[in-house]
Coordinates of C-alpha atoms and ligand atoms in Angstrom, one line a residue:
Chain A
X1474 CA 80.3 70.9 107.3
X1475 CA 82.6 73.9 107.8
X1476 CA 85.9 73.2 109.6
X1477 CA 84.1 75.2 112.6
X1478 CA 81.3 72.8 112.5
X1479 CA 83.9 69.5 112.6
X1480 CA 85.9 70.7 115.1
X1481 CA 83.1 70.8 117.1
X1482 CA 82.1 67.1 116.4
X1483 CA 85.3 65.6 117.4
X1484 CA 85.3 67.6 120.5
X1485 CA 81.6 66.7 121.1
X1486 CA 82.8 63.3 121.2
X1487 CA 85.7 63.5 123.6
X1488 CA 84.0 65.5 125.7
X1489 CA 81.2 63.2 125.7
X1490 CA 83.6 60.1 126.8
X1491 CA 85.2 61.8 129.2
X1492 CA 81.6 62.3 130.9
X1493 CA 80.9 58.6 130.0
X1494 CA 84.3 57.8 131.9
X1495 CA 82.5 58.9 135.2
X1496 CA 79.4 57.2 134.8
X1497 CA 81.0 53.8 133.5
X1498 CA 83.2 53.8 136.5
X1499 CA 80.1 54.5 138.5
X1500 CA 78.2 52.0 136.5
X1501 CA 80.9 49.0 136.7
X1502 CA 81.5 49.7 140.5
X1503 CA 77.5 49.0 140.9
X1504 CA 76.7 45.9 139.0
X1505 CA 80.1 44.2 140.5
X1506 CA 79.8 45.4 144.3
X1507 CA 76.3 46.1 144.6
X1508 CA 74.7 42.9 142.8
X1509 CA 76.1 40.1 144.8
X1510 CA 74.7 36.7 144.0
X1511 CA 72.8 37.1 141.4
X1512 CA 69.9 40.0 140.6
X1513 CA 66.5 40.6 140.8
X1514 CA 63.9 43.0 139.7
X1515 CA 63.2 43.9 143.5
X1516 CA 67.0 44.5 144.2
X1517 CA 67.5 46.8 141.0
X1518 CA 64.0 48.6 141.9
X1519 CA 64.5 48.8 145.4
X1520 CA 67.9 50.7 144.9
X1521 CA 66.5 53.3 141.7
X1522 CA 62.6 53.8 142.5
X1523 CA 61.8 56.9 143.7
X1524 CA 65.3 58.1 143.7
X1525 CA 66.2 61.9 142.0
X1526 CA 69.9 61.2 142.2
X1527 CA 70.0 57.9 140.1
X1528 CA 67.1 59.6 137.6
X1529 CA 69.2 62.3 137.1
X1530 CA 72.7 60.1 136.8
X1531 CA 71.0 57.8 134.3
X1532 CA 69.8 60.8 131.9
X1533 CA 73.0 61.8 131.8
X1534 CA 74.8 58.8 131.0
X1535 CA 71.8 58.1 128.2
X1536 CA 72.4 61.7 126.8
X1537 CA 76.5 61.4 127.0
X1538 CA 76.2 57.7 125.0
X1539 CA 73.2 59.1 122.7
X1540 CA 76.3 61.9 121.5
X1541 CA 79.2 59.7 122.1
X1542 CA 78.1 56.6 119.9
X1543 CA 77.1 58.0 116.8
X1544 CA 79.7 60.1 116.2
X1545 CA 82.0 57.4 116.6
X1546 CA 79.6 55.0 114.4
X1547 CA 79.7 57.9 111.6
X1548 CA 83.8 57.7 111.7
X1549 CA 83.4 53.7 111.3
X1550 CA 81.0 54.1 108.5
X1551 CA 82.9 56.7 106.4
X1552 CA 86.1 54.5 106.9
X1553 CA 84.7 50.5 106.7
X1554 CA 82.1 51.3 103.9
X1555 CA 81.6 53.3 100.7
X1556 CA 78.4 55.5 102.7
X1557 CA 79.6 59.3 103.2
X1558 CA 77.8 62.5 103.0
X1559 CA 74.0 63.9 104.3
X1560 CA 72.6 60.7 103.4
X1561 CA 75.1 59.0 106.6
X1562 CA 75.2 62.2 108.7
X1563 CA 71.4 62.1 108.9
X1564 CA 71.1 58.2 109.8
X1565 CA 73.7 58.5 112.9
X1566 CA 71.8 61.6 113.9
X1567 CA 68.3 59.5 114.0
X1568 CA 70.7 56.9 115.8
X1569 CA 71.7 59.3 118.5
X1570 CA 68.0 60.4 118.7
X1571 CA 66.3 56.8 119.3
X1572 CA 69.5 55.8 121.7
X1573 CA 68.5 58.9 123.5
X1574 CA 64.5 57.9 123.4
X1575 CA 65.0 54.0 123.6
X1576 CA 67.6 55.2 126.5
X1577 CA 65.4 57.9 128.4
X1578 CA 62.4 55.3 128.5
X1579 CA 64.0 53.0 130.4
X1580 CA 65.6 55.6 132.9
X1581 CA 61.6 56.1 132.8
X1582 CA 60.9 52.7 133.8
X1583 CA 63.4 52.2 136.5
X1584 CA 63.1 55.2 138.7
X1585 CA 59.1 55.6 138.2
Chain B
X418 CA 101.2 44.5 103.0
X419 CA 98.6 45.4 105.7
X420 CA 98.2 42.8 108.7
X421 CA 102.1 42.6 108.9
X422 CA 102.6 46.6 109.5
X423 CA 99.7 46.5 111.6
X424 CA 101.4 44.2 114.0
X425 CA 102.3 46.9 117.4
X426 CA 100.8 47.5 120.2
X427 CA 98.8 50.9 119.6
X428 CA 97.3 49.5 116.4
X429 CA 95.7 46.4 118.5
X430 CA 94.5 49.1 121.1
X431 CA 92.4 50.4 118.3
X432 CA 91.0 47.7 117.0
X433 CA 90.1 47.0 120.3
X434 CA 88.5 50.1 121.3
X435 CA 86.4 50.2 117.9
X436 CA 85.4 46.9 118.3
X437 CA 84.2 47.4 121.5
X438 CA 82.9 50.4 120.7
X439 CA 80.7 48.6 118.1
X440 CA 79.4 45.6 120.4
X441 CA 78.6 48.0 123.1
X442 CA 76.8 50.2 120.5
X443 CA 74.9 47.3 119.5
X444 CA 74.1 46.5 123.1
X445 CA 72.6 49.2 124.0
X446 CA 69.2 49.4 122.6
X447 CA 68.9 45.9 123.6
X448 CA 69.9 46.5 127.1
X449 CA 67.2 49.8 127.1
X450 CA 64.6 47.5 125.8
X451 CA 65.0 45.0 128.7
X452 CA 64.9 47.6 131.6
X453 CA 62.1 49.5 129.9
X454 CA 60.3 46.2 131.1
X455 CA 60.2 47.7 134.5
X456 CA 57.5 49.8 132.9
X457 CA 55.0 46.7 132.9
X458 CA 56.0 46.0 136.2
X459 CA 58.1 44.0 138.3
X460 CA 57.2 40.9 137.2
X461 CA 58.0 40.9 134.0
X462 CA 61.7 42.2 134.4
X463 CA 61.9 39.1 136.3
X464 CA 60.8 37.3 133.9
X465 CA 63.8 38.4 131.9
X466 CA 66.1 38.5 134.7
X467 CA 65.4 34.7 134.7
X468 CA 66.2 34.3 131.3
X469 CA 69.5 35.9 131.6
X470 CA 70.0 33.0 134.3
X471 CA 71.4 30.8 131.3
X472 CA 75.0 30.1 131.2
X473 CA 75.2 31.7 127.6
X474 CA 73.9 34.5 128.1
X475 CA 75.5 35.0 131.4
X476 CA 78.9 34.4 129.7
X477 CA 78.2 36.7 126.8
X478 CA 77.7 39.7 129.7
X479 CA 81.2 38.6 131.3
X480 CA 82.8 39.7 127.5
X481 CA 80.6 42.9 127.6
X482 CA 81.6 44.1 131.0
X483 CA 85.7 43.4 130.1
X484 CA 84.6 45.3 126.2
X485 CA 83.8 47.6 128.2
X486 CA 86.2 48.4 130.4
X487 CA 88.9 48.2 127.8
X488 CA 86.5 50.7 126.1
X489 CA 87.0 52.5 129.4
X490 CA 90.7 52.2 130.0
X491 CA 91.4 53.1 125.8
X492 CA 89.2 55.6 126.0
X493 CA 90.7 57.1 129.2
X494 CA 94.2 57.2 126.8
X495 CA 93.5 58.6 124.2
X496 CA 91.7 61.2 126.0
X497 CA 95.2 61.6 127.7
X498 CA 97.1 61.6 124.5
X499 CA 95.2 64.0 122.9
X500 CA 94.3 66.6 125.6
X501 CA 97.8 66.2 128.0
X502 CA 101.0 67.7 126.3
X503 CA 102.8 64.5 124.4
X504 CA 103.7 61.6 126.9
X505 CA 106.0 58.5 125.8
X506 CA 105.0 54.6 127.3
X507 CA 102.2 54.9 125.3
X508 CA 103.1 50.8 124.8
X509 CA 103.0 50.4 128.6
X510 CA 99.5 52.3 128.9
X511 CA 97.7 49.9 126.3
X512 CA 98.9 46.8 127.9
X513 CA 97.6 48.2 131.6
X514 CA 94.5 49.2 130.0
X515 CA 94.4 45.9 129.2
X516 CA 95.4 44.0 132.3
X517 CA 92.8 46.4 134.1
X518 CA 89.9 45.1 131.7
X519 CA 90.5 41.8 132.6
X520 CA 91.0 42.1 136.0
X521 CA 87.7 44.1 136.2
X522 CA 86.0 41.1 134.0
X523 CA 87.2 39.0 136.7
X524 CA 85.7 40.7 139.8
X525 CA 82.4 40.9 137.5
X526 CA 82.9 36.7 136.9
X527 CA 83.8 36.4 140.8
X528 CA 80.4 38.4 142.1
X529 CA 78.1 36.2 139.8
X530 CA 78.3 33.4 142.3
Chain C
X498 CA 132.5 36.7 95.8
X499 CA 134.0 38.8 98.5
X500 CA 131.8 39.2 101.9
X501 CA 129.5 36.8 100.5
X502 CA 127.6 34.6 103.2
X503 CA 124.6 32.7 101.2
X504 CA 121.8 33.7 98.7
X505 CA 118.9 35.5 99.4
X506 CA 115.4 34.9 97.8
X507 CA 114.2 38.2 96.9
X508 CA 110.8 38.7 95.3
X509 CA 110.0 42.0 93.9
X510 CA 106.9 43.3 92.6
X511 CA 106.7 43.9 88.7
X512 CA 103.8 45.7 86.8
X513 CA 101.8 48.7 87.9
X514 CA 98.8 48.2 89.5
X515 CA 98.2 44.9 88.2
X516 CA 101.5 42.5 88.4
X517 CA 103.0 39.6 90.7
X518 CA 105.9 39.6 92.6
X519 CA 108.6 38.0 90.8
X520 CA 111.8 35.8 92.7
X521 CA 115.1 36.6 92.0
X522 CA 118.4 35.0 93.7
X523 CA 121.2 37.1 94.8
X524 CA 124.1 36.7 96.2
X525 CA 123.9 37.8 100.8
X526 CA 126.4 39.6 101.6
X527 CA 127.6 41.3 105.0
X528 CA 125.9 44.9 105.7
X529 CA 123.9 44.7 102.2
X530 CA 121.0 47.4 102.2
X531 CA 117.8 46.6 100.8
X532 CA 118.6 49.2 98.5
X533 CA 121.8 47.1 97.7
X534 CA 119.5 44.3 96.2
X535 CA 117.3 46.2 94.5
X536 CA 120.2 47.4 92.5
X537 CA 122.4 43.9 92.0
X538 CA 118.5 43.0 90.6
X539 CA 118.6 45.9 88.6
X540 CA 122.2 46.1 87.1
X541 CA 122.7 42.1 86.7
X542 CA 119.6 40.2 86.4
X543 CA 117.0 42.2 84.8
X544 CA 117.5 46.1 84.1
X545 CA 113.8 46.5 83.2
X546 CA 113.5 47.0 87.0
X547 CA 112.1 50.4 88.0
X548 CA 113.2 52.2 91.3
X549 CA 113.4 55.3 92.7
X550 CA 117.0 56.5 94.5
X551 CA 119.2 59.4 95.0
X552 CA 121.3 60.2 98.0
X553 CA 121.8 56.1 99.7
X554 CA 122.5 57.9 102.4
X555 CA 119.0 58.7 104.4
X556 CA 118.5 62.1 103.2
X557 CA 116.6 62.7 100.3
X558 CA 113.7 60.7 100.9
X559 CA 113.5 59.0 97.7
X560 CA 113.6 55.3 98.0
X561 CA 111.0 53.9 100.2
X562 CA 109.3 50.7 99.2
X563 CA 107.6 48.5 101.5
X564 CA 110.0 45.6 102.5
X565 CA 108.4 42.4 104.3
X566 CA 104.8 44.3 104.1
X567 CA 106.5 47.5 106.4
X568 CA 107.2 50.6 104.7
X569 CA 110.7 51.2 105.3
X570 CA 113.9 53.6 104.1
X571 CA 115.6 51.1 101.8
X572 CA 119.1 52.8 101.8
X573 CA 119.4 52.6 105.7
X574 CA 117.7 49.3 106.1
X575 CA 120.1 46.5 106.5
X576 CA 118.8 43.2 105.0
X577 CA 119.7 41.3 108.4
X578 CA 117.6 42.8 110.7
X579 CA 114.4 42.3 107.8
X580 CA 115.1 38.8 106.1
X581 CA 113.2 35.9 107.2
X582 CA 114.8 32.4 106.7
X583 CA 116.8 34.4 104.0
X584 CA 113.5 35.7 102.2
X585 CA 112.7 39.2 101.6
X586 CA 109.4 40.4 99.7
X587 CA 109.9 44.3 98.2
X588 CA 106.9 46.3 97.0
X589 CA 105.9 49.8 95.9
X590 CA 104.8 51.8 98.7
X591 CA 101.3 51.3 99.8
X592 CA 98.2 54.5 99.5
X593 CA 99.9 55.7 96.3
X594 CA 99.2 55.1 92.5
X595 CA 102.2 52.3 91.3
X596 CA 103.6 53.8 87.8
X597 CA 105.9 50.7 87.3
X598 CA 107.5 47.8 89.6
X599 CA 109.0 49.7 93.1
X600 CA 108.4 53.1 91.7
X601 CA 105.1 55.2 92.9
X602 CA 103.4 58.3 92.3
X603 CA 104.0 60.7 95.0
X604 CA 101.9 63.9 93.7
X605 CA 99.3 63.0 96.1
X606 CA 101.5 63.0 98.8
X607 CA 103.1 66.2 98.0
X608 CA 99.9 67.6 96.9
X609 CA 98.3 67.0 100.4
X610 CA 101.3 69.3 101.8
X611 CA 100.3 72.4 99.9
X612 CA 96.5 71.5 100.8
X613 CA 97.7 70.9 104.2
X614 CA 99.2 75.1 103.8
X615 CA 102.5 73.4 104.8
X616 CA 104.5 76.4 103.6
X617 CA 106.3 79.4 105.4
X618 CA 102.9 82.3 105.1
X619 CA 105.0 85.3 105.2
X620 CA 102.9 88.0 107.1
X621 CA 101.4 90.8 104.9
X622 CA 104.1 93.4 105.8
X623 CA 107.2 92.3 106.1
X624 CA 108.8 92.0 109.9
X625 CA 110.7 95.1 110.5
X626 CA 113.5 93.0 113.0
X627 CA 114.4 89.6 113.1
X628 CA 112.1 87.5 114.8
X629 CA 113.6 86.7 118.4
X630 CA 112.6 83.1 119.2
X631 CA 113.7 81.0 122.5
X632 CA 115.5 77.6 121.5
X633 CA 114.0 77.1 124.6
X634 CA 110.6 78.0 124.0
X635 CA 108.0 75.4 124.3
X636 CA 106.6 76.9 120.7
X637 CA 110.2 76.4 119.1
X638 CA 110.6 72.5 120.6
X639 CA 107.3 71.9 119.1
X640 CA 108.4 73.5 115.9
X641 CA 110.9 70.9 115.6
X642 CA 108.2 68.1 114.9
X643 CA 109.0 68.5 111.2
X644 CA 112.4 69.7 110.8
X645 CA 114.3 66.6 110.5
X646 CA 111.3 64.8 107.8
X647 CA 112.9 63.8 104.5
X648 CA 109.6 63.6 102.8
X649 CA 110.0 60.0 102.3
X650 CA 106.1 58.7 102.6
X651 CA 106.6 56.4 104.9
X652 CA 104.2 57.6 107.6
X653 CA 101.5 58.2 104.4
X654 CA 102.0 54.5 103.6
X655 CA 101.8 53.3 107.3
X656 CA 98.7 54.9 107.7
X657 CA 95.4 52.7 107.8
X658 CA 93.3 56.0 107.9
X659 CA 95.1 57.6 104.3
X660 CA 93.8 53.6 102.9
X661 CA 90.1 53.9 104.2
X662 CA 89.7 57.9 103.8
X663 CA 91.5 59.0 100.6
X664 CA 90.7 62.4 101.4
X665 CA 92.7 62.4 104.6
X666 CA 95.7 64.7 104.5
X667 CA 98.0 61.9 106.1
X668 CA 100.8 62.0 109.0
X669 CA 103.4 64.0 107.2
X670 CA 101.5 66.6 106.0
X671 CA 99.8 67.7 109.0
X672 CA 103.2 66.6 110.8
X673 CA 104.1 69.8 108.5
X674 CA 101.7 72.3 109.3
X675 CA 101.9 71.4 113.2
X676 CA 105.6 73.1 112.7
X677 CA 104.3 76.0 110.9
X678 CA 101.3 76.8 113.8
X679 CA 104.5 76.9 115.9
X680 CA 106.3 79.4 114.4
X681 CA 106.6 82.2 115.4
X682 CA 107.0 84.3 112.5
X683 CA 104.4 82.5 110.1
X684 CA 101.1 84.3 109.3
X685 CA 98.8 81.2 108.4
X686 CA 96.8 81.4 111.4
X687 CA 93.4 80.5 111.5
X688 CA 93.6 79.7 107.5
X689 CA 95.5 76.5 107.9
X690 CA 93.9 75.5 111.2
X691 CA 90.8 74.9 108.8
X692 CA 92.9 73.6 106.4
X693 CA 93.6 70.5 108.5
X694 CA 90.3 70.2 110.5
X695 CA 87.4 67.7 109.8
X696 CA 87.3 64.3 107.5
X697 CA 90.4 65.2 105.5
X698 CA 92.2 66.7 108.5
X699 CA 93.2 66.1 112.3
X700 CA 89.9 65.1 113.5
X701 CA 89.7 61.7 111.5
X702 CA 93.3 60.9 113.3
X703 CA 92.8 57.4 115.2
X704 CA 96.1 57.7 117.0
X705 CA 97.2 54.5 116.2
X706 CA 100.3 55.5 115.7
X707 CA 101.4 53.7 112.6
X708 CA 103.3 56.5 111.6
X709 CA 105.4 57.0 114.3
X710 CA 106.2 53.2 114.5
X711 CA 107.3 53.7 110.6
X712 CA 109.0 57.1 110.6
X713 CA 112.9 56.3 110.0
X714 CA 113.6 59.8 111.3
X715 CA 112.0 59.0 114.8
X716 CA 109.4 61.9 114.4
X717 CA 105.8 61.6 115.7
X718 CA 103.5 62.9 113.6
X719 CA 100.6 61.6 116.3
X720 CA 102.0 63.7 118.8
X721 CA 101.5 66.8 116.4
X722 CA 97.9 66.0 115.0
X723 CA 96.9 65.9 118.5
X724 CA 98.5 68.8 119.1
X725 CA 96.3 70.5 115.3
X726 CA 93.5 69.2 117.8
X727 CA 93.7 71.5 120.5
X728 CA 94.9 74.3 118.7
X729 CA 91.8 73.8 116.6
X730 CA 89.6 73.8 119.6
X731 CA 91.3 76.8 121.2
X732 CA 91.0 78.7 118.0
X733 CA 87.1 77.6 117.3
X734 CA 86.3 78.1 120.9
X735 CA 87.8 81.4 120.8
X736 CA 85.9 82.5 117.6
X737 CA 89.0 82.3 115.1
X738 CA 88.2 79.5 113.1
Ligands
HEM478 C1 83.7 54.5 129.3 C2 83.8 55.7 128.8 C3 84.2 56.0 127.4 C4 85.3 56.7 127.0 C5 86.3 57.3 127.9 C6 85.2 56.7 125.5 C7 86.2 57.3 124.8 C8 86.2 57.2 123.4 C9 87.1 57.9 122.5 C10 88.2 58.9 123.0 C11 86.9 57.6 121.3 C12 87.5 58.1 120.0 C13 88.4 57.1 119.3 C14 88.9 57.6 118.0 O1 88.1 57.9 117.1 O2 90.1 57.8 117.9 C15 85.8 56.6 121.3 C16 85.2 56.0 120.2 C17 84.0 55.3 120.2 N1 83.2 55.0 121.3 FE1 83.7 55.4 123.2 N2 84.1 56.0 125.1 C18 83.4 55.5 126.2 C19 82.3 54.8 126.3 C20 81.6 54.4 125.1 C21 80.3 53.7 125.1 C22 79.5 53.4 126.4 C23 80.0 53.4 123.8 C24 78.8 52.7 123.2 C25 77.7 52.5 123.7 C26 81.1 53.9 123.0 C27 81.1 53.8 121.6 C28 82.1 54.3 120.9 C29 82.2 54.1 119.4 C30 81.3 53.4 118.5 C31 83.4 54.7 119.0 C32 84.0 54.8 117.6 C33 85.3 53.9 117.6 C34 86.2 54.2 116.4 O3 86.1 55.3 115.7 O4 87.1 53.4 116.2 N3 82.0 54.5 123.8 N4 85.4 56.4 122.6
SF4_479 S1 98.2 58.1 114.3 FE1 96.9 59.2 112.9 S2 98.3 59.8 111.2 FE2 99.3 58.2 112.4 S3 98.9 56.3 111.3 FE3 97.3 56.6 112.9 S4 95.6 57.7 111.9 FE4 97.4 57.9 110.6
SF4_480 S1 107.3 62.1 109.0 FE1 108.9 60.5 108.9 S2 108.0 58.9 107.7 FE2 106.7 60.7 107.4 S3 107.6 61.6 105.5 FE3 108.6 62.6 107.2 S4 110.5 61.4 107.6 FE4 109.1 60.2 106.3
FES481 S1 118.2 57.1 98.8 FE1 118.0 59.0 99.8 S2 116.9 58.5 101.7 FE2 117.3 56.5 100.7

């Protein structure tokens, strides 16, 4: 990767969390206030069906932790085991893809 | 050598962030998979909802929620240290990160009844 | 003997790579150095011993070892603040090659400063005037990040990321070229900003701040990398790296 190319990575990843500081704060501030006593599948539903401005706050907390987590998974893996290279690039990318899928599917579910 | 020059504050903040940062990674797909139940209907997120009615599994999301909000709080410093021009008390940040992750834990622990 | 309080059990690493540490008694007197025992060990109980030395006076950078698992200045360390229940454990530095007993080899280190382009980059044609710089400036008080560093691998030994990514530049080195982006007269540019991006550079910096725990000179070699990370933003952002 040219030094371009990495600079670029770490910066993807900070700006990334800095996005995912928003949306946790959001997200933390929901499931303590909002779900008193306990939760149900009506109470979630009720609050994300049908709703643009959840849809469009959930895909962009999936796509800021689809970014965010691999990269930091690839930093982990070069330093805690012998894996470096394409070989490791390639897998964390194929994470970020099926967090993003896996991630998108249930935004799908929830608002639909 | 190594545990014994590890021992100070700012090393412990990052073990802590990138072993949150691992559990929550892990989470995730699991968490995804659960909601995508919605697709099959209401019912059956209940059904898991229900499930997640047991004690263990309601204790293991008190630790996820304070992982991640010392995630959130780490993250949040680092982000400081590296963007903002140099600032000192680094030691003071790490253990109010801290301090806030539990107290947000708490609130979480507080709302479950 | 005269200032002598009690005896010390000192164990010091012998062998290269593969050795023990070995106990020796000696004699605890008032404001001993580490470096102080190293030497009584050396000059009266076994002069087999191999250390590295020069000024005993904090300057040359010579004689770190890692004392009580913390890399540490020997010469300015006194054994009072670092014994435990009149025990002290001395070994060779940690992230470099051991030739014999406390001594290391250090051309990686010093190899990672020239990869690093830690040297004065005259520009192509010479200045025609002296360069007027501010001591004020906020470009000449960042210039001072390295100034005061005695080379003494500390930092490099403190640092869990040199131990897990033996490509990584380390804290002194990129310490080092932080100093050099900041002044004024120096034509590096964009050339060392790559230099000391990615894997081996800046970007694999975890900020825990080992090194500027470690560093006897009070420097804060985090404070700089992060500083290699914006300037290595600005300048990809901008089209210059
Ligand atoms: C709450 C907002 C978040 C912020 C502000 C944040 C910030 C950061 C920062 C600055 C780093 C870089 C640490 C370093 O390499 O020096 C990082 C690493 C990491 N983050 Fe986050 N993050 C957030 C949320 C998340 C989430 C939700 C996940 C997982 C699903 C996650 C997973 C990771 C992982 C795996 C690492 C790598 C840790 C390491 O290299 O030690 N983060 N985070
Ligand atoms: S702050 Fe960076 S350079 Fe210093 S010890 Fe940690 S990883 Fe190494
Ligand atoms: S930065 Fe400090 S610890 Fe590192 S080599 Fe220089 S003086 Fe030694
Ligand atoms: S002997 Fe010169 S710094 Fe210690």
């Amino acid at each position: 990767m040219s030094a371009r190319a990495q600079t670029y990575l770490w910066f993807a990843q900070r700006l990334s969390g800095a996005v995912l500081a928003l949306c946790v704060a959001v997200h933390l501030a929901t499931i303590i206030l909002a779900v008193q006593g306990g939760l149900s599948a009506a109470e979630i539903l009720g609050r994300t069906r049908g709703s643009t401005a959840w849809a469009a706050f959930y895909a962009a907390f999936v796509l800021a932790v689809a970014v965010h987590a691999p990269i930091g998974l690839r930093a982990i893996l070069r330093e805690w085991t012998l894996w470096r290279g394409r070989g490791l690039d390639a897998a964390v990318a194929l994470v970020g893809v099926g967090l993003a899928l896996l991630g998108w599917r249930a935004v799908g579910a929830v608002v639909g | 050598m190594s545990w014994r020059n590890r021992n100070h504050p700012t090393f412990w903040a990052f073990l802590v962030h990138r072993l949150s940062g691992i559990a929550l990674t892990l989470f995730l797909p699991f968490h995804f998979w659960t909601l995508g139940q919605a697709i099959a209907g209401e019912a059956a997120l209940d059904g898991f909802l229900r499930w997640a009615e047991q004690p263990l599994v309601k204790a293991s999301e008190v630790v996820l929620v304070v992982l991640l909000a010392a995630h959130l709080f780490g993250g949040l410093r680092l982000l400081a240290l590296e963007f903002l021009p140099w600032r000192d008390g680094q030691k003071s940040l790490v253990a109010l990160g801290g301090a806030l992750s539990l107290v947000v834990g708490l609130a979480f622990l507080l709302n479950l009844a | 003997m005269p200032g002598q309080v009690d005896a010390l059990t000192v164990s010091v690493w012998r062998g290269a790579a593969a050795g023990r540490y070995v106990d020796y008694q000696v004699p605890h007197r008032t404001s001993q150095t580490v470096l102080d025992i190293v030497t009584y060990i050396q000059r009266r109980l076994d002069p087999t011993l191999s250390y590295r030395f020069s000024c005993r006076v904090g300057v040359c950078g010579s004689c770190a070892m890692t004392v009580n698992g913390v890399p540490r200045w020997t010469c300015r360390t006194h054994v009072d603040r670092v014994a435990k229940d009149r025990k002290l454990e001395i070994g060779p530095l940690r992230n470099l090659p051991v030739i014999k007993d406390l001594a290391t080899d250090m051309r990686a280190f010093f190899d990672k400063w020239a990869r690093a382009k830690g040297q004065f980059q005259p520009p192509a044609t010479p200045a025609a005037d002296f360069a007027r710089v501010d001591p004020a400036s906020a470009a000449r008080r960042e210039a001072d990040a390295a100034i005061e560093c005695i080379g003494c691998a500390v930092c490099y030994s403190a640092c869990d990321v040199v131990a897990w990514n033996p490509d990584y530049l380390g804290p002194a080195a990129l310490n080092r070229a932080w100093s050099l982006v900041n002044d004024v007269r120096d034509a590096g540019g964009a050339e060392r900003l790559a230099a000391v991006s990615g894997d081996a550079g800046c970007h694999s910096c975890h900020s825990h701040q080992a090194c500027a725990e470690r560093c006897p000179k009070q420097l804060n070699p985090t404070a700089a990398i992060a500083g290699l990370k914006r300037a290595t933003l600005k300048a990809a952002l901008t089209g210059a790296l």
